[in-house]
Each structure stands twice: as structure tokens, then as C-alpha cells.
Coordinates of C-alpha atoms in Angstrom, one line a residue:
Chain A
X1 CA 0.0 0.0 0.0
X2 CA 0.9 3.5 -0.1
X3 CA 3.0 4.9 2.1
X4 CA 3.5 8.1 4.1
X5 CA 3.7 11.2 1.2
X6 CA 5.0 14.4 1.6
X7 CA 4.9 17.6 -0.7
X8 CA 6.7 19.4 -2.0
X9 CA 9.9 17.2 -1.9
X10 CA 12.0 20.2 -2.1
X11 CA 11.2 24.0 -0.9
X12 CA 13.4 27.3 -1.2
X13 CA 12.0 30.3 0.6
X14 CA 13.4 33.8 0.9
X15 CA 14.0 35.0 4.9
X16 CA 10.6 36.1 6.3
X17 CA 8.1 34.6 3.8
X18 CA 5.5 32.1 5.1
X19 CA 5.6 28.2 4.0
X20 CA 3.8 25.5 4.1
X21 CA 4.3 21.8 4.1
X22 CA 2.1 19.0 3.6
X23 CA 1.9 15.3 5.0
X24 CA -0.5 12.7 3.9
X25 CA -0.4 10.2 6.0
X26 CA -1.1 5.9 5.7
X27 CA -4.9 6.0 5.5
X28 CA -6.2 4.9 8.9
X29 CA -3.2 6.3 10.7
X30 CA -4.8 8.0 13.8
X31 CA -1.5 9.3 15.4
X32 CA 0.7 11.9 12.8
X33 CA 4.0 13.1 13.5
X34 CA 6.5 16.2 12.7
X35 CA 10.2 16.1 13.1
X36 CA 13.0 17.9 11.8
X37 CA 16.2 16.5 11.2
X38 CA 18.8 19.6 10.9
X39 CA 22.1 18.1 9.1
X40 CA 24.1 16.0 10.5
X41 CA 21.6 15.5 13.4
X42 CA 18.7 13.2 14.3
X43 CA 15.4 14.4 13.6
X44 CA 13.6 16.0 16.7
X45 CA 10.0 16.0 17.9
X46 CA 8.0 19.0 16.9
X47 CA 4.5 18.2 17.3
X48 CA 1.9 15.0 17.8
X49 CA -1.5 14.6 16.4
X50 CA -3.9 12.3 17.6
X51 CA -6.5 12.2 15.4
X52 CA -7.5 15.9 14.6
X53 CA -5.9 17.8 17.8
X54 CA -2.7 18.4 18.9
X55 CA -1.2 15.7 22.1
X56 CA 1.4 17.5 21.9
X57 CA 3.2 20.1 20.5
X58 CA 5.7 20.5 22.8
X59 CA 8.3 20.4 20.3
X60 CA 7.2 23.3 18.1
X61 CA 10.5 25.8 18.7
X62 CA 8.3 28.9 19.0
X63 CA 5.2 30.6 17.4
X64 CA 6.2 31.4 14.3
X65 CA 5.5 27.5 13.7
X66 CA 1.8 25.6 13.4
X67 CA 0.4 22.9 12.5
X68 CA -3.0 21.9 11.9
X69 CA -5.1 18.0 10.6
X70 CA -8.7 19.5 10.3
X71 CA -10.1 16.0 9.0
X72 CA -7.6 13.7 10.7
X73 CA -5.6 12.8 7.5
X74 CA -3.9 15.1 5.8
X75 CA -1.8 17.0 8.1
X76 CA -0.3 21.3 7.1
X77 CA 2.4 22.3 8.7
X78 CA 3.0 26.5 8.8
X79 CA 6.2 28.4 9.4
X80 CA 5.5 32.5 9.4
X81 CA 8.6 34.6 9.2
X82 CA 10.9 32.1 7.7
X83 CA 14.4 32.4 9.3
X84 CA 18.0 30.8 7.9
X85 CA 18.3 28.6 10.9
X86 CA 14.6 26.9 9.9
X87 CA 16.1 25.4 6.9
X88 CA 16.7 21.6 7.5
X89 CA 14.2 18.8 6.4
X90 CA 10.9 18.5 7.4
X91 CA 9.7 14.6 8.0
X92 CA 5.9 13.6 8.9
X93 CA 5.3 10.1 10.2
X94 CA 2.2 8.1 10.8
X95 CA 1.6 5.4 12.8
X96 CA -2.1 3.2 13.5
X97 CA -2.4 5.0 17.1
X98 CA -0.1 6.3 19.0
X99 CA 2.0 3.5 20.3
X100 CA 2.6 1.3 16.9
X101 CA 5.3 1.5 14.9
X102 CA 5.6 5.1 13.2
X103 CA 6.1 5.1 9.3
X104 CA 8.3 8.4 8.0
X105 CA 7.9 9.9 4.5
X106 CA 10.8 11.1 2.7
X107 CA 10.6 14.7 4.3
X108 CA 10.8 18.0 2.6
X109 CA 14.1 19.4 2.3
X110 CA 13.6 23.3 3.3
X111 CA 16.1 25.9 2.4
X112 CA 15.7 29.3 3.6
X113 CA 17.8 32.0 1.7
Chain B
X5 CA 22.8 17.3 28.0
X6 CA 21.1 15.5 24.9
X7 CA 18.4 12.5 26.1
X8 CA 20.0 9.8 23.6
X9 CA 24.2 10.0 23.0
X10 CA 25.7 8.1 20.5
X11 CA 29.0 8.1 18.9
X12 CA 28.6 9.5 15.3
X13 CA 31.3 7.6 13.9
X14 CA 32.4 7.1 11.5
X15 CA 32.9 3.1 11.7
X16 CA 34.5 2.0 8.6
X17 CA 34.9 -2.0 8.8
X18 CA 35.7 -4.3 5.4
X19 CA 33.0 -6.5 4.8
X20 CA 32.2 -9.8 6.9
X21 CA 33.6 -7.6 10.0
X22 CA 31.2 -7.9 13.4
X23 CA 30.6 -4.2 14.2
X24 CA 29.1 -3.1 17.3
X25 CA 27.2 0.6 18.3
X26 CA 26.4 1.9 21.8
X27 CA 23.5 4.4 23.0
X28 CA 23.2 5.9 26.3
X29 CA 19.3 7.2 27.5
X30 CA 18.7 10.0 30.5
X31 CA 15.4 9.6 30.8
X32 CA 15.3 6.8 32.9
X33 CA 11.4 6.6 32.8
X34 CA 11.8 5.8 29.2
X35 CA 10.0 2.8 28.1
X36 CA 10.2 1.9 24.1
X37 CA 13.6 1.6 22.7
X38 CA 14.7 1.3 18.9
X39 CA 17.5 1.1 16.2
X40 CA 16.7 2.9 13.3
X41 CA 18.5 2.9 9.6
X42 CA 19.0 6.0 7.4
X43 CA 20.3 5.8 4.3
X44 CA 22.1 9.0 2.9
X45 CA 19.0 12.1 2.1
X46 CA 16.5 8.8 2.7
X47 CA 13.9 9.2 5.8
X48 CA 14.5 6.9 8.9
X49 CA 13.3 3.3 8.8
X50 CA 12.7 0.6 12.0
X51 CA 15.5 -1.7 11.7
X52 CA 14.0 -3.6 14.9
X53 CA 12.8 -3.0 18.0
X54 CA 14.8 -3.4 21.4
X55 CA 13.6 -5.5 24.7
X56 CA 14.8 -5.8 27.8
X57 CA 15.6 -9.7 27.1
X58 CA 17.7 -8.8 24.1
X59 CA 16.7 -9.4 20.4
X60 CA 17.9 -11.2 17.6
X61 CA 17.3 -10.2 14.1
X62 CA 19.2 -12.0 11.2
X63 CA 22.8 -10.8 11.6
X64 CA 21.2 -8.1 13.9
X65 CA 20.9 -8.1 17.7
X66 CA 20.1 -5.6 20.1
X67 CA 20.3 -5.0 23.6
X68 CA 18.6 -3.4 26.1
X69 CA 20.7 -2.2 30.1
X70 CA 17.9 -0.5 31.9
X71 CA 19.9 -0.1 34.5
X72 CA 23.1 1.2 32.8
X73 CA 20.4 3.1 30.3
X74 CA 22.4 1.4 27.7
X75 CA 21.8 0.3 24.1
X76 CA 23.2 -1.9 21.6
X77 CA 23.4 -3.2 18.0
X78 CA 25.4 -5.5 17.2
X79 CA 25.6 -6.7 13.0
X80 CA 27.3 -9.7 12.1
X81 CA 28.9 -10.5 8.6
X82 CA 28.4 -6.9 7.3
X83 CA 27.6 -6.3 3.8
X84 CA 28.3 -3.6 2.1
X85 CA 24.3 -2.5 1.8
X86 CA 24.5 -2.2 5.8
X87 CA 26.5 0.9 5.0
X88 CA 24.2 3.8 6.1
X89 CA 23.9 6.2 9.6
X90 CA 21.7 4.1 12.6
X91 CA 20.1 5.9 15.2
X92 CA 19.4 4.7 18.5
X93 CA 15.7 6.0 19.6
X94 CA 13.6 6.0 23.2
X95 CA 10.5 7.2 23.2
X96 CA 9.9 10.9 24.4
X97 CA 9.7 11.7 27.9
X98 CA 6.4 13.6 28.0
X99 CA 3.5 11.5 25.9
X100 CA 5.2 8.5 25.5
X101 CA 5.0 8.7 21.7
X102 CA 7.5 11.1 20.3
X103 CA 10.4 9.7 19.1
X104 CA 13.8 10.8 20.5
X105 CA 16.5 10.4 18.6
X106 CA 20.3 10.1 19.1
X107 CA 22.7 12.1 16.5
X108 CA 23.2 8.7 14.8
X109 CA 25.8 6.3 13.9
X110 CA 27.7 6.5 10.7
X111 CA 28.5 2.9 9.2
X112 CA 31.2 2.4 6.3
X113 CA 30.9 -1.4 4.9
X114 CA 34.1 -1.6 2.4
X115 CA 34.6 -4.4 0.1

């Protein structure tokens, strides 16, 4: 079956414009996951959806960043006032609920100029 | 003080060589442990759970020191497709779901 899809694959941004990024996730994944992985780094935690609300979004490094699943598939996630040090790549990941195995797409490699 | 250390590496070994990788934890309250394989500008995938009794996987075997808060991988006979970045995991310290990962583990298999 199809697996976890992210768009765009690739995203270059000027410093201060807005962005968005979009996960679809394995249909009938409740639980959806952000990370970003800077380079040479592991990914970090940025935010946990369970179903269509936020568990937790502790990870989110300040306001400038949101994300939202209004339906409880398809997953936006918003950066306002792009800054250098946000560019790194983006990776969603689904899993059936929130303690199954979680399932990562190939990300979306964000470059902020 | 990062939750999940690793040594980045990199190990270069020639093939057929047993290679082994260590993870340390802080969280001591953690309870889900993994190794995960990333190939080069590729996203993270499970290479295989880790329990408490140890597991076996192929040429692959974890461990898991609750006490020490330890990790390890062990791979047997390397092949030169093992040759990508592992990264140890726990699961987060707040909900239990998020994914914490180590910097990773960079892994040279040379013919």
C-alpha cells in the first residue's frame, strides 16, 4: 500500500516569507508526526497529532511555527517569518495509534535563503 | 545534555567484520527503545525493536541495560548495503510517543 507522502519534496524560501508543508499520511493512521532533522543530526519532535488535535506540541520551537489536521488525514504544517536557521528537512510520520510502529515519509528538504 | 548520545562515527569496517554501536538514554522513565536505519538524504526506517531480554534479528541483535540506560546493536557479517547512519531511539519523555532520537551512527561497509 501506499506509504507516508510528503509535498513538495523540495522547498526554497526567501528570509521572512511564510511556507507551508504537507503530510499525507497511511490511510487509517490516527497518530501523525512532525520532526525535523537539521544536518548532521537526528530528527527532533516537533509536534503530535492524535486524530484531529494536537497531544502535543511540545516540540514546536516557537510561534512562528503551526500545524494543523482538520479532518484527521492530511496534516499542514506553517512556518510564518521564515528564518535561515529553519532550513533543514521536514519529516511527517504516521503510525495506526499512538504506540505502533511510526512510518516516515521522505521529508521536505527546506532551504531558507 | 542531549536525552539519547551516540557516537557519530564514522565506523569504517571491510566486509564480513562484526561491528558493534552503543546508545546511552537520560530519561530513565523511558519505556520503548529502537534502532533505526538512514540511508544518505533517505527518511528513517525501523530496523527492529529493542527489549529488555535482548533481540535477535538475522545478523542483527540488540540489547537493552535499563539499569546502565544502555543500548546496543550488534551486525554480524556486514555487507556492504549495511552501509548507512543508525540511530538509537527512546520514546519521548512527555507523551510516551514522540520519538527521541540520538545524533546517529555513521557505518562504512568496504569491500
Amino acid at each position: 500500500g501506499a506509504g507516508v507522502s510528503q509535498t513538495p519534496s523540495n522547498k526554497v524560501t526567501e528570509k521572512g516569507k511564510y511556507v507551508e508543508l504537507r503530510c499525507d499520511p497511511i490511510s487509517g493512521h490516527t497518530a501523525l508526526y512532525w520532526y525535523r532533522q537539521s544536518l548532521g543530526q537526528g530528527p527532533e519532535f516537533l509536534i503530535y497529532f492524535q486524530g484531529t488535535g494536537a497531544a502535543d506540541d511540545s516540540g514546536l520551537p516557537n510561534d512562528r511555527f503551526f500545524a494543523v489536521r482538520p479532518e484527521g488525514s492530511v496534516s499542514t504544517l506553517k512556518i510564518q517569518r521564515t528564518e535561515r536557521g529553519d532550513s533543514a528537512v521536514y519529516l511527517c510520520a504516521s503510525s495506526t495509534t499512538g504506540l505502533e510502529t511510526q512510518y516516515f515519509g521522505p521529508g521536505t528538504r527546506l532551504l531558507v535563503l | 545534555r542531549k536525552e539519547v548520545e551516540q557516537d557519530p562515527g564514522p565506523f569504517n569496517v571491510p566486509e564480513g567484520a562484526t561491528v558493534a554501536f552503543n546508545c546511552t538514554y537520560s530519561n530513565s522513565a523511558s519505556q520503548s527503545f529502537f534502532w533505526y536505519r538512514q540511508d544518505c538524504r533517505k527518511e528513517p526506517k525501523l530496523l527492529m525493536s529493542v527489549y529488555s531480554s535482548g533481540n535477535e534479528d538475522g545478523r542483527f541483535t540488540a540489547q537493552l541495560n535499563r539499569a546502565s540506560q544502555y543500548i546496543s546493536l550488534l551486525i554480524r557479517d556486514s555487507k556492504l548495503s549495511d552501509s548507512a547512519t543508525y540511530l538509537c531511539v527512546v520514546n519521548g519523555k512527555n507523551s510516551g510517543y514522540a520519538l527521541n532520537f540520538g545524533k546517529g551512527t555513521s557505518l562504512l561497509v568496504t569491500p
